Amino acid sequence: NLDVDLEKPLSQVFLASLYYHANDNEKLAEFLRDDQTVAELPAPVLLRCAARLGSEQTPPNVLSRVMHSIEAQPRYGFGPDELHIRAAQSWQLHLAEMRAYYGETLMTRPQIAQVGNWFDLRFSNGQDWGNPLNPPQSTSIRLEFEYPDATVIEVALGGSSQSSVRTSITGTQSTLHIVSIKVGNQQFAEADSPATPVSLLDTNSDPDLNRESPVRTSELPMTSPDGTGDQPVLAQ
């Protein structure tokens, strides 16, 4: 039934909201133990719930799913370099104001393309961070998401150029994974997520990222987990 398929993700959000605002941590934790439920909830909802429960009470499947929902690749060439980020639709970029930092440099005006259930963002600020023969020894990427309900999420991605995959003489790719997430005063580290990281970025293809957008991503297409429409971050 199409109506049921459309309503179920929304009902899951409101159930999470009900347990959250009732301070019923036991029911909230039990609710989040179901993998299908977690798959249907937006990332900011999962993280608000995880912040309420704390890392000890949060079911491991919650953090596992979120920790592997974003990856980044700095792409170094002989000249201006680029930063590629892939984020799952569950991050609801159409509702968020997102800021991306390479080190302390604020990246602006990404080109954006939807690839299946993911959004690819390509930043090119004319910066030169290194080259394929001499890439930086380490790289830190920081993302900030601010949602209409005042939820602010900070995501740190990291990795070493030692794990780089050199695909051509003109480019070196090093995939960076989430190493920590901060929601308010609650911080989750990579160690809290037991699953083995799975690469989301296809190093053998470069999708046509042909849509420019300012940093604010409210113009993105609908990004609910099933692509059916807007969903609240977490009802107040």
Coordinates of N, CA and C in Angstrom, one line a residue:
N1 N 0.8 -1.2 0.0 CA 0.0 0.0 0.0 C 0.9 1.2 0.0
L2 N 0.7 2.1 -1.0 CA 1.6 3.3 -1.1 C 1.5 4.2 0.0
D3 N 0.2 4.4 0.5 CA 0.0 5.3 1.6 C 0.8 4.8 2.9
V4 N 0.7 3.5 3.1 CA 1.4 3.0 4.2 C 2.9 3.2 4.1
D5 N 3.4 3.0 2.9 CA 4.9 3.1 2.7 C 5.3 4.6 2.9
L6 N 4.4 5.5 2.6 CA 4.7 6.9 2.8 C 4.6 7.3 4.2
E7 N 3.7 6.7 5.0 CA 3.4 7.2 6.3 C 4.4 6.5 7.3
K8 N 4.9 5.3 7.0 CA 5.7 4.6 8.0 C 6.9 5.4 8.5
P9 N 7.8 5.9 7.6 CA 8.9 6.7 8.1 C 8.5 7.9 9.0
L10 N 7.4 8.6 8.6 CA 7.0 9.7 9.4 C 6.5 9.2 10.8
S11 N 5.8 8.1 10.8 CA 5.3 7.6 12.1 C 6.5 7.1 13.0
Q12 N 7.6 6.7 12.4 CA 8.8 6.3 13.2 C 9.4 7.5 13.8
V13 N 9.4 8.6 13.1 CA 10.0 9.9 13.6 C 9.2 10.3 14.8
F14 N 7.8 10.3 14.7 CA 7.0 10.8 15.8 C 7.1 9.8 17.0
L15 N 7.2 8.5 16.8 CA 7.4 7.6 17.9 C 8.7 7.9 18.6
A16 N 9.8 8.2 17.9 CA 11.0 8.5 18.5 C 10.9 9.8 19.3
S17 N 10.2 10.8 18.7 CA 9.9 12.1 19.3 C 9.1 11.9 20.6
L18 N 8.1 11.0 20.6 CA 7.3 10.7 21.8 C 8.1 10.2 22.9
Y19 N 9.0 9.2 22.7 CA 9.8 8.6 23.7 C 10.8 9.6 24.2
Y20 N 11.4 10.4 23.2 CA 12.4 11.4 23.6 C 11.9 12.4 24.5
H21 N 10.7 13.0 24.2 CA 10.2 14.1 25.0 C 9.5 13.6 26.3
A22 N 9.2 12.3 26.3 CA 8.7 11.7 27.6 C 9.8 11.3 28.5
N23 N 11.0 11.5 28.1 CA 12.2 11.0 28.8 C 12.1 9.6 29.2
D24 N 11.5 8.8 28.3 CA 11.4 7.3 28.5 C 12.6 6.7 27.7
N25 N 13.8 6.7 28.4 CA 15.0 6.2 27.8 C 14.9 4.7 27.5
E26 N 14.2 4.0 28.4 CA 14.1 2.5 28.2 C 13.4 2.2 26.9
K27 N 12.2 2.8 26.7 CA 11.5 2.6 25.5 C 12.2 3.1 24.2
L28 N 12.9 4.2 24.4 CA 13.6 4.8 23.3 C 14.7 3.9 22.8
A29 N 15.5 3.3 23.8 CA 16.6 2.4 23.5 C 16.0 1.1 22.8
E30 N 14.9 0.6 23.3 CA 14.3 -0.6 22.8 C 13.8 -0.3 21.3
F31 N 13.3 0.8 21.1 CA 12.8 1.2 19.8 C 13.9 1.3 18.8
L32 N 15.1 1.7 19.2 CA 16.2 1.9 18.3 C 17.0 0.6 18.1
R33 N 16.7 -0.4 18.8 CA 17.4 -1.7 18.6 C 17.0 -2.4 17.3
D34 N 15.9 -2.0 16.7 CA 15.4 -2.6 15.5 C 16.1 -1.9 14.3
D35 N 16.8 -2.8 13.5 CA 17.6 -2.2 12.3 C 16.7 -1.5 11.3
Q36 N 15.5 -2.0 11.1 CA 14.7 -1.4 10.1 C 14.2 0.0 10.5
T37 N 13.9 0.1 11.8 CA 13.5 1.4 12.4 C 14.7 2.4 12.2
V38 N 15.9 2.0 12.5 CA 17.0 2.8 12.4 C 17.3 3.2 11.0
A39 N 17.0 2.3 10.0 CA 17.2 2.6 8.6 C 16.3 3.7 8.1
E40 N 15.1 3.8 8.8 CA 14.1 4.7 8.3 C 14.1 6.1 9.0
L41 N 15.0 6.2 10.0 CA 15.0 7.5 10.8 C 16.2 8.4 10.2
P42 N 15.9 9.7 10.1 CA 17.0 10.6 9.6 C 18.1 10.6 10.6
A43 N 19.3 10.9 10.1 CA 20.5 11.0 10.9 C 20.4 11.9 12.1
P44 N 19.9 13.2 11.9 CA 19.8 14.1 13.0 C 18.8 13.6 14.1
V45 N 17.8 12.8 13.8 CA 16.9 12.2 14.8 C 17.7 11.2 15.5
L46 N 18.4 10.3 14.8 CA 19.2 9.3 15.5 C 20.2 9.9 16.5
L47 N 20.8 11.0 16.1 CA 21.8 11.5 16.9 C 21.3 12.3 18.1
R48 N 20.1 12.9 17.9 CA 19.5 13.5 19.1 C 19.1 12.5 20.1
C49 N 18.6 11.3 19.6 CA 18.2 10.2 20.5 C 19.5 9.7 21.2
A50 N 20.5 9.5 20.4 CA 21.8 9.0 21.0 C 22.4 9.9 22.0
A51 N 22.2 11.2 21.8 CA 22.7 12.2 22.8 C 21.9 12.1 24.1
R52 N 20.6 11.8 24.0 CA 19.8 11.7 25.1 C 20.2 10.4 25.9
L53 N 20.4 9.3 25.2 CA 20.7 8.0 25.8 C 22.2 7.9 26.3
G54 N 23.1 8.6 25.6 CA 24.5 8.4 25.9 C 25.1 7.2 25.2
S55 N 26.4 7.2 25.1 CA 27.0 6.1 24.3 C 26.8 4.7 24.9
E56 N 26.6 4.7 26.3 CA 26.5 3.4 26.9 C 25.1 2.8 26.6
Q57 N 24.1 3.6 26.6 CA 22.7 3.1 26.4 C 22.3 3.0 24.9
T58 N 23.0 3.7 24.1 CA 22.6 3.8 22.7 C 22.9 2.4 22.0
P59 N 21.9 1.8 21.4 CA 22.2 0.5 20.6 C 23.3 0.7 19.6
P60 N 24.2 -0.2 19.5 CA 25.4 -0.1 18.6 C 25.0 0.1 17.1
N61 N 23.8 -0.4 16.7 CA 23.4 -0.3 15.3 C 23.1 1.2 14.9
V62 N 22.8 2.0 15.9 CA 22.5 3.4 15.6 C 23.8 4.2 15.2
L63 N 24.8 4.1 16.1 CA 26.0 4.8 15.7 C 26.7 4.2 14.5
S64 N 26.6 2.8 14.4 CA 27.2 2.2 13.2 C 26.7 2.8 11.9
R65 N 25.3 3.0 11.9 CA 24.7 3.5 10.7 C 25.1 4.9 10.4
V66 N 25.1 5.8 11.5 CA 25.5 7.2 11.3 C 26.9 7.3 10.9
M67 N 27.8 6.6 11.6 CA 29.3 6.8 11.4 C 29.7 6.5 10.0
H68 N 28.9 5.6 9.3 CA 29.3 5.3 7.9 C 28.4 5.9 6.9
S69 N 27.8 7.1 7.3 CA 26.9 7.7 6.4 C 27.5 8.9 5.7
I70 N 28.7 9.2 6.0 CA 29.5 10.3 5.3 C 30.9 9.9 5.1
E71 N 31.4 10.2 3.9 CA 32.8 10.1 3.7 C 33.3 11.3 2.9
A72 N 34.6 11.5 2.9 CA 35.2 12.6 2.2 C 36.5 12.2 1.5
Q73 N 36.8 12.9 0.4 CA 38.1 12.6 -0.3 C 38.7 14.0 -0.8
P74 N 39.8 14.4 -0.2 CA 40.5 15.5 -0.8 C 41.2 15.0 -2.1
R75 N 41.1 15.7 -3.1 CA 41.7 15.3 -4.4 C 42.8 16.2 -4.8
Y76 N 44.0 15.7 -4.7 CA 45.2 16.6 -4.9 C 45.7 16.5 -6.4
G77 N 45.9 17.6 -7.0 CA 46.5 17.6 -8.3 C 47.6 18.6 -8.4
F78 N 48.1 18.9 -9.6 CA 49.2 19.9 -9.7 C 48.5 21.2 -10.0
G79 N 48.1 21.8 -8.9 CA 47.3 23.1 -9.1 C 46.2 23.1 -8.0
P80 N 45.1 23.8 -8.2 CA 44.0 23.9 -7.2 C 43.5 22.5 -6.9
D81 N 43.2 22.2 -5.7 CA 42.7 20.9 -5.3 C 41.2 21.0 -5.0
E82 N 40.6 19.8 -4.8 CA 39.2 19.8 -4.5 C 38.9 18.9 -3.3
L83 N 37.8 19.1 -2.7 CA 37.3 18.3 -1.6 C 35.9 17.7 -2.0
H84 N 35.8 16.4 -2.1 CA 34.6 15.7 -2.4 C 34.0 15.1 -1.1
I85 N 32.7 15.3 -0.9 CA 32.0 14.8 0.2 C 30.8 14.0 -0.3
R86 N 30.6 12.8 0.3 CA 29.4 12.1 0.0 C 28.6 11.9 1.3
A87 N 27.3 12.3 1.3 CA 26.5 12.2 2.4 C 25.2 11.5 2.1
A88 N 24.8 10.6 3.0 CA 23.5 9.9 2.8 C 22.3 10.9 2.8
Q89 N 21.3 10.5 2.2 CA 20.0 11.3 2.2 C 19.5 11.5 3.6
S90 N 19.8 10.6 4.5 CA 19.3 10.6 5.8 C 19.8 11.9 6.6
W91 N 20.8 12.6 6.1 CA 21.2 13.8 6.7 C 20.3 15.0 6.5
Q92 N 19.3 14.8 5.6 CA 18.3 15.9 5.4 C 19.0 17.2 5.1
L93 N 19.8 17.2 4.1 CA 20.5 18.4 3.7 C 19.6 19.5 3.2
H94 N 18.4 19.2 2.8 CA 17.4 20.2 2.4 C 16.9 21.0 3.6
L95 N 17.1 20.5 4.8 CA 16.6 21.2 6.0 C 17.8 21.9 6.7
A96 N 19.0 21.5 6.3 CA 20.2 22.0 7.1 C 20.9 23.1 6.5
E97 N 21.6 23.9 7.3 CA 22.6 24.8 6.9 C 23.9 24.1 7.2
M98 N 24.7 23.8 6.2 CA 25.9 23.1 6.3 C 27.1 23.9 6.1
R99 N 28.1 23.7 6.9 CA 29.4 24.4 6.7 C 30.5 23.3 6.7
A100 N 31.4 23.4 5.8 CA 32.5 22.4 5.6 C 33.8 23.1 5.7
Y101 N 34.7 22.5 6.5 CA 36.1 23.1 6.8 C 37.1 22.1 6.4
Y102 N 38.1 22.5 5.6 CA 39.3 21.7 5.4 C 40.4 22.4 6.3
G103 N 40.7 21.7 7.4 CA 41.6 22.3 8.4 C 40.8 23.5 9.0
E104 N 41.3 24.7 8.8 CA 40.6 25.9 9.3 C 40.0 26.7 8.2
T105 N 40.1 26.2 6.9 CA 39.5 26.9 5.8 C 38.1 26.5 5.5
L106 N 37.2 27.5 5.5 CA 35.8 27.3 5.2 C 35.6 27.1 3.7
M107 N 35.1 26.0 3.3 CA 34.8 25.7 1.9 C 33.4 26.3 1.6
T108 N 33.3 26.8 0.4 CA 32.1 27.5 -0.1 C 31.6 27.0 -1.4
R109 N 30.4 27.2 -1.7 CA 29.7 27.0 -3.0 C 30.0 25.7 -3.6
P110 N 29.6 24.6 -3.0 CA 29.8 23.3 -3.6 C 29.0 23.0 -4.8
Q111 N 29.5 22.2 -5.7 CA 28.6 21.7 -6.8 C 28.0 20.4 -6.2
I112 N 26.7 20.2 -6.5 CA 26.0 19.1 -5.8 C 25.3 18.3 -6.9
A113 N 25.3 17.0 -6.7 CA 24.6 16.0 -7.5 C 24.1 14.9 -6.7
Q114 N 22.9 14.4 -7.0 CA 22.3 13.3 -6.3 C 22.7 12.0 -7.1
V115 N 23.2 11.1 -6.4 CA 23.6 9.8 -7.0 C 23.0 8.7 -6.1
G116 N 21.8 8.2 -6.6 CA 21.1 7.2 -5.9 C 20.6 7.8 -4.6
N117 N 20.9 7.1 -3.5 CA 20.4 7.6 -2.1 C 21.5 8.5 -1.5
W118 N 22.4 9.0 -2.3 CA 23.5 9.9 -1.7 C 23.5 11.2 -2.4
F119 N 24.1 12.2 -1.7 CA 24.4 13.4 -2.3 C 25.9 13.6 -2.4
D120 N 26.4 13.9 -3.6 CA 27.9 14.2 -3.8 C 28.0 15.7 -3.8
L121 N 28.9 16.2 -3.0 CA 29.3 17.7 -2.9 C 30.7 17.8 -3.3
R122 N 31.0 18.7 -4.2 CA 32.4 19.0 -4.6 C 32.7 20.4 -4.4
F123 N 33.7 20.6 -3.5 CA 34.2 22.0 -3.2 C 35.5 22.3 -3.9
S124 N 35.6 23.4 -4.5 CA 36.8 23.8 -5.2 C 37.0 25.3 -4.9
N125 N 37.8 25.6 -3.9 CA 38.1 27.0 -3.5 C 39.3 27.6 -4.1
G126 N 40.0 26.8 -5.0 CA 41.2 27.3 -5.6 C 42.4 27.2 -4.6
Q127 N 42.3 26.3 -3.6 CA 43.3 26.1 -2.7 C 44.3 25.0 -3.2
D128 N 45.6 25.1 -2.8 CA 46.6 24.1 -3.1 C 47.1 23.5 -1.8
W129 N 46.6 22.3 -1.5 CA 47.0 21.6 -0.3 C 48.1 20.7 -0.4
G130 N 48.5 20.3 -1.6 CA 49.5 19.4 -1.9 C 49.5 18.9 -3.3
N131 N 50.1 17.8 -3.6 CA 50.1 17.3 -5.0 C 50.2 15.8 -4.9
P132 N 49.9 15.1 -6.0 CA 50.0 13.6 -5.9 C 51.3 13.0 -5.5
L133 N 52.4 13.7 -5.7 CA 53.7 13.2 -5.3 C 54.1 13.6 -3.9
N134 N 53.3 14.6 -3.3 CA 53.6 15.0 -2.0 C 52.3 15.5 -1.3
P135 N 51.4 14.5 -1.0 CA 50.2 14.9 -0.4 C 50.4 15.2 1.1
P136 N 49.5 15.9 1.8 CA 49.7 16.1 3.2 C 49.7 14.8 4.0
Q137 N 50.5 14.8 5.0 CA 50.6 13.5 5.8 C 49.3 13.2 6.6
S138 N 48.6 14.2 6.9 CA 47.3 14.0 7.6 C 46.3 15.1 7.2
T139 N 45.0 14.8 7.2 CA 44.0 15.8 6.8 C 42.9 15.7 7.7
S140 N 42.4 16.9 8.1 CA 41.2 16.9 9.0 C 40.1 17.7 8.3
I141 N 38.9 17.1 8.2 CA 37.7 17.7 7.7 C 36.7 17.9 8.8
R142 N 36.1 19.0 8.8 CA 35.0 19.2 9.8 C 33.8 19.7 9.1
L143 N 32.6 19.1 9.5 CA 31.3 19.5 8.9 C 30.4 20.0 10.1
E144 N 29.7 21.0 9.9 CA 28.7 21.5 10.8 C 27.3 21.5 10.2
F145 N 26.4 20.9 10.8 CA 25.0 20.9 10.3 C 24.1 21.6 11.4
E146 N 23.4 22.6 10.9 CA 22.4 23.3 11.8 C 21.0 23.1 11.2
Y147 N 20.1 22.6 12.1 CA 18.8 22.3 11.6 C 17.8 23.3 12.2
P148 N 16.6 23.4 11.6 CA 15.6 24.4 12.0 C 15.2 24.3 13.5
D149 N 15.3 23.1 14.1 CA 14.9 22.9 15.5 C 16.0 23.3 16.4
A150 N 17.1 23.9 15.9 CA 18.2 24.4 16.7 C 19.2 23.3 17.0
T151 N 19.0 22.1 16.4 CA 20.0 21.0 16.6 C 21.3 21.4 15.8
V152 N 22.4 21.3 16.5 CA 23.7 21.6 15.8 C 24.5 20.3 16.0
I153 N 25.0 19.8 14.9 CA 25.8 18.6 14.8 C 27.2 18.9 14.2
E154 N 28.2 18.5 14.9 CA 29.6 18.7 14.4 C 30.2 17.3 14.0
V155 N 30.6 17.1 12.8 CA 31.2 15.9 12.4 C 32.7 16.1 12.0
A156 N 33.5 15.3 12.6 CA 35.0 15.3 12.2 C 35.3 14.1 11.4
L157 N 36.0 14.3 10.3 CA 36.5 13.2 9.5 C 38.0 13.2 9.4
G158 N 38.6 12.1 9.4 CA 40.0 12.1 9.4 C 40.6 10.8 8.7
G159 N 41.9 10.8 8.5 CA 42.5 9.7 7.9 C 44.0 10.1 7.6
S160 N 44.7 9.2 7.1 CA 46.1 9.5 6.7 C 46.3 9.3 5.2
S161 N 47.2 10.1 4.7 CA 47.5 9.9 3.3 C 48.2 8.6 3.0
Q162 N 48.7 7.9 4.0 CA 49.3 6.6 3.8 C 48.3 5.6 3.2
S163 N 47.0 5.9 3.4 CA 46.0 5.0 2.9 C 45.5 5.4 1.5
S164 N 46.2 6.4 0.9 CA 45.8 6.9 -0.4 C 45.8 5.9 -1.5
V165 N 44.9 6.1 -2.4 CA 44.8 5.2 -3.6 C 45.2 6.1 -4.8
R166 N 46.3 5.9 -5.4 CA 46.7 6.7 -6.5 C 46.1 6.2 -7.8
T167 N 45.2 6.9 -8.4 CA 44.4 6.5 -9.5 C 45.0 6.9 -10.8
S168 N 45.8 8.0 -10.8 CA 46.5 8.5 -12.0 C 47.6 9.4 -11.5
I169 N 48.4 9.9 -12.5 CA 49.5 10.8 -12.2 C 49.0 12.1 -11.7
T170 N 47.7 12.4 -12.0 CA 47.2 13.8 -11.7 C 46.3 13.8 -10.5
G171 N 46.1 12.7 -9.8 CA 45.3 12.7 -8.7 C 45.5 11.6 -7.7
T172 N 45.5 12.0 -6.4 CA 45.6 11.0 -5.3 C 44.3 11.1 -4.5
Q173 N 43.7 10.0 -4.1 CA 42.5 10.0 -3.3 C 42.7 9.3 -2.0
S174 N 42.4 9.9 -0.9 CA 42.5 9.3 0.4 C 41.1 9.5 1.0
T175 N 40.4 8.3 1.3 CA 39.1 8.4 1.8 C 39.1 8.6 3.3
L176 N 38.4 9.7 3.7 CA 38.3 10.0 5.1 C 37.0 9.6 5.7
H177 N 37.0 9.0 6.9 CA 35.8 8.5 7.5 C 35.5 9.3 8.8
I178 N 34.3 9.2 9.3 CA 33.9 9.9 10.5 C 34.7 9.4 11.7
V179 N 35.4 10.3 12.4 CA 36.1 9.8 13.6 C 35.4 10.3 14.9
S180 N 34.6 11.3 14.8 CA 33.8 11.8 15.9 C 32.6 12.6 15.5
I181 N 31.6 12.6 16.3 CA 30.4 13.4 16.1 C 30.0 14.0 17.4
K182 N 29.7 15.3 17.4 CA 29.3 16.0 18.6 C 27.9 16.6 18.4
V183 N 27.0 16.3 19.4 CA 25.7 16.8 19.4 C 25.5 17.5 20.8
G184 N 25.5 18.8 20.8 CA 25.4 19.5 22.0 C 26.7 19.2 22.8
N185 N 26.6 18.7 24.1 CA 27.7 18.4 24.9 C 28.1 16.9 24.8
Q186 N 27.3 16.2 24.0 CA 27.6 14.7 23.9 C 28.5 14.4 22.7
Q187 N 29.5 13.7 22.9 CA 30.4 13.4 21.8 C 30.5 11.9 21.6
F188 N 30.5 11.4 20.4 CA 30.6 10.0 20.0 C 31.9 9.8 19.2
A189 N 32.7 8.8 19.5 CA 33.9 8.6 18.8 C 33.8 7.4 17.9
E190 N 34.7 7.2 17.0 CA 34.7 6.1 16.1 C 34.7 4.8 16.8
A191 N 35.3 4.7 18.0 CA 35.4 3.5 18.8 C 34.0 3.1 19.3
D192 N 33.0 4.0 19.3 CA 31.7 3.6 19.8 C 30.9 2.9 18.7
S193 N 31.4 2.8 17.5 CA 30.8 2.2 16.3 C 31.6 0.9 16.0
P194 N 31.0 -0.3 16.2 CA 31.7 -1.5 16.1 C 31.8 -2.1 14.7
A195 N 31.0 -1.5 13.7 CA 31.0 -2.1 12.4 C 32.2 -1.7 11.6
T196 N 32.6 -2.5 10.6 CA 33.7 -2.2 9.7 C 33.3 -1.2 8.7
P197 N 34.0 -0.1 8.5 CA 33.6 0.9 7.6 C 33.5 0.3 6.2
V198 N 32.5 0.8 5.4 CA 32.3 0.4 4.1 C 32.4 1.7 3.2
S199 N 33.2 1.6 2.2 CA 33.4 2.8 1.3 C 32.2 3.2 0.6
L200 N 31.8 4.5 0.7 CA 30.7 5.0 0.0 C 31.1 5.7 -1.3
L201 N 32.3 6.0 -1.4 CA 32.8 6.8 -2.5 C 33.4 5.8 -3.6
D202 N 32.9 6.0 -4.8 CA 33.4 5.1 -5.9 C 34.7 5.8 -6.5
T203 N 35.8 5.2 -6.2 CA 37.1 5.8 -6.7 C 37.3 5.6 -8.2
N204 N 36.4 4.8 -8.8 CA 36.5 4.5 -10.3 C 35.6 5.4 -11.1
S205 N 34.9 6.2 -10.5 CA 33.9 7.1 -11.3 C 33.9 8.5 -10.7
D206 N 33.6 9.4 -11.5 CA 33.5 10.8 -11.1 C 32.2 11.3 -11.6
P207 N 31.0 11.2 -10.8 CA 29.7 11.6 -11.3 C 29.8 13.1 -11.8
D208 N 28.9 13.4 -12.7 CA 28.8 14.7 -13.2 C 28.2 15.6 -12.1
L209 N 29.0 16.4 -11.4 CA 28.6 17.3 -10.4 C 28.4 18.6 -11.0
N210 N 27.2 18.9 -11.5 CA 27.0 20.0 -12.4 C 26.0 21.0 -11.8
R211 N 25.7 20.9 -10.5 CA 24.8 21.9 -10.0 C 25.5 22.7 -8.9
E212 N 25.5 24.0 -9.1 CA 26.2 24.8 -8.1 C 25.1 25.2 -7.0
S213 N 25.6 25.4 -5.8 CA 24.7 25.8 -4.7 C 25.5 26.5 -3.7
P214 N 24.9 27.5 -3.0 CA 25.6 28.1 -1.9 C 25.7 27.1 -0.8
V215 N 26.4 27.6 0.3 CA 26.6 26.7 1.4 C 25.3 26.2 2.0
R216 N 24.3 27.1 2.1 CA 23.0 26.7 2.6 C 22.4 25.8 1.6
T217 N 21.9 24.6 2.1 CA 21.5 23.5 1.2 C 20.0 23.4 1.2
S218 N 19.2 24.4 1.5 CA 17.8 24.3 1.6 C 17.2 24.1 0.2
E219 N 17.9 24.3 -0.9 CA 17.4 24.1 -2.2 C 17.6 22.7 -2.7
L220 N 18.2 21.8 -1.9 CA 18.4 20.5 -2.4 C 17.0 19.8 -2.5
P221 N 17.0 18.7 -3.4 CA 15.8 17.9 -3.5 C 15.4 17.3 -2.2
M222 N 14.2 16.8 -2.1 CA 13.7 16.1 -0.9 C 14.7 15.0 -0.5
T223 N 15.0 14.9 0.8 CA 16.0 13.9 1.2 C 15.5 13.1 2.4
S224 N 14.3 12.8 2.5 CA 13.9 11.8 3.5 C 14.5 10.5 3.2
P225 N 14.6 9.6 4.2 CA 15.3 8.3 3.9 C 14.8 7.5 2.8
D226 N 13.5 7.6 2.4 CA 13.0 6.8 1.3 C 12.7 7.7 0.1
G227 N 13.1 9.0 0.2 CA 12.9 9.9 -0.9 C 11.5 10.4 -1.1
T228 N 10.6 10.2 -0.2 CA 9.2 10.5 -0.4 C 8.9 11.9 0.0
G229 N 9.6 12.6 0.8 CA 9.3 13.9 1.1 C 9.9 14.4 2.4
D230 N 9.6 15.6 2.8 CA 10.2 16.2 4.0 C 9.8 15.4 5.2
Q231 N 10.7 15.5 6.2 CA 10.4 14.9 7.5 C 10.9 15.9 8.6
P232 N 10.3 16.0 9.7 CA 10.8 16.8 10.8 C 12.0 16.3 11.3
V233 N 12.9 17.2 11.8 CA 14.1 16.7 12.4 C 13.8 16.0 13.7
L234 N 13.1 16.6 14.6 CA 12.5 16.0 15.8 C 11.5 16.9 16.4
A235 N 10.3 16.5 16.5 CA 9.2 17.3 16.9 C 9.5 18.0 18.2
Q236 N 9.2 19.2 18.4 CA 9.4 19.9 19.7 C 8.3 19.7 20.6

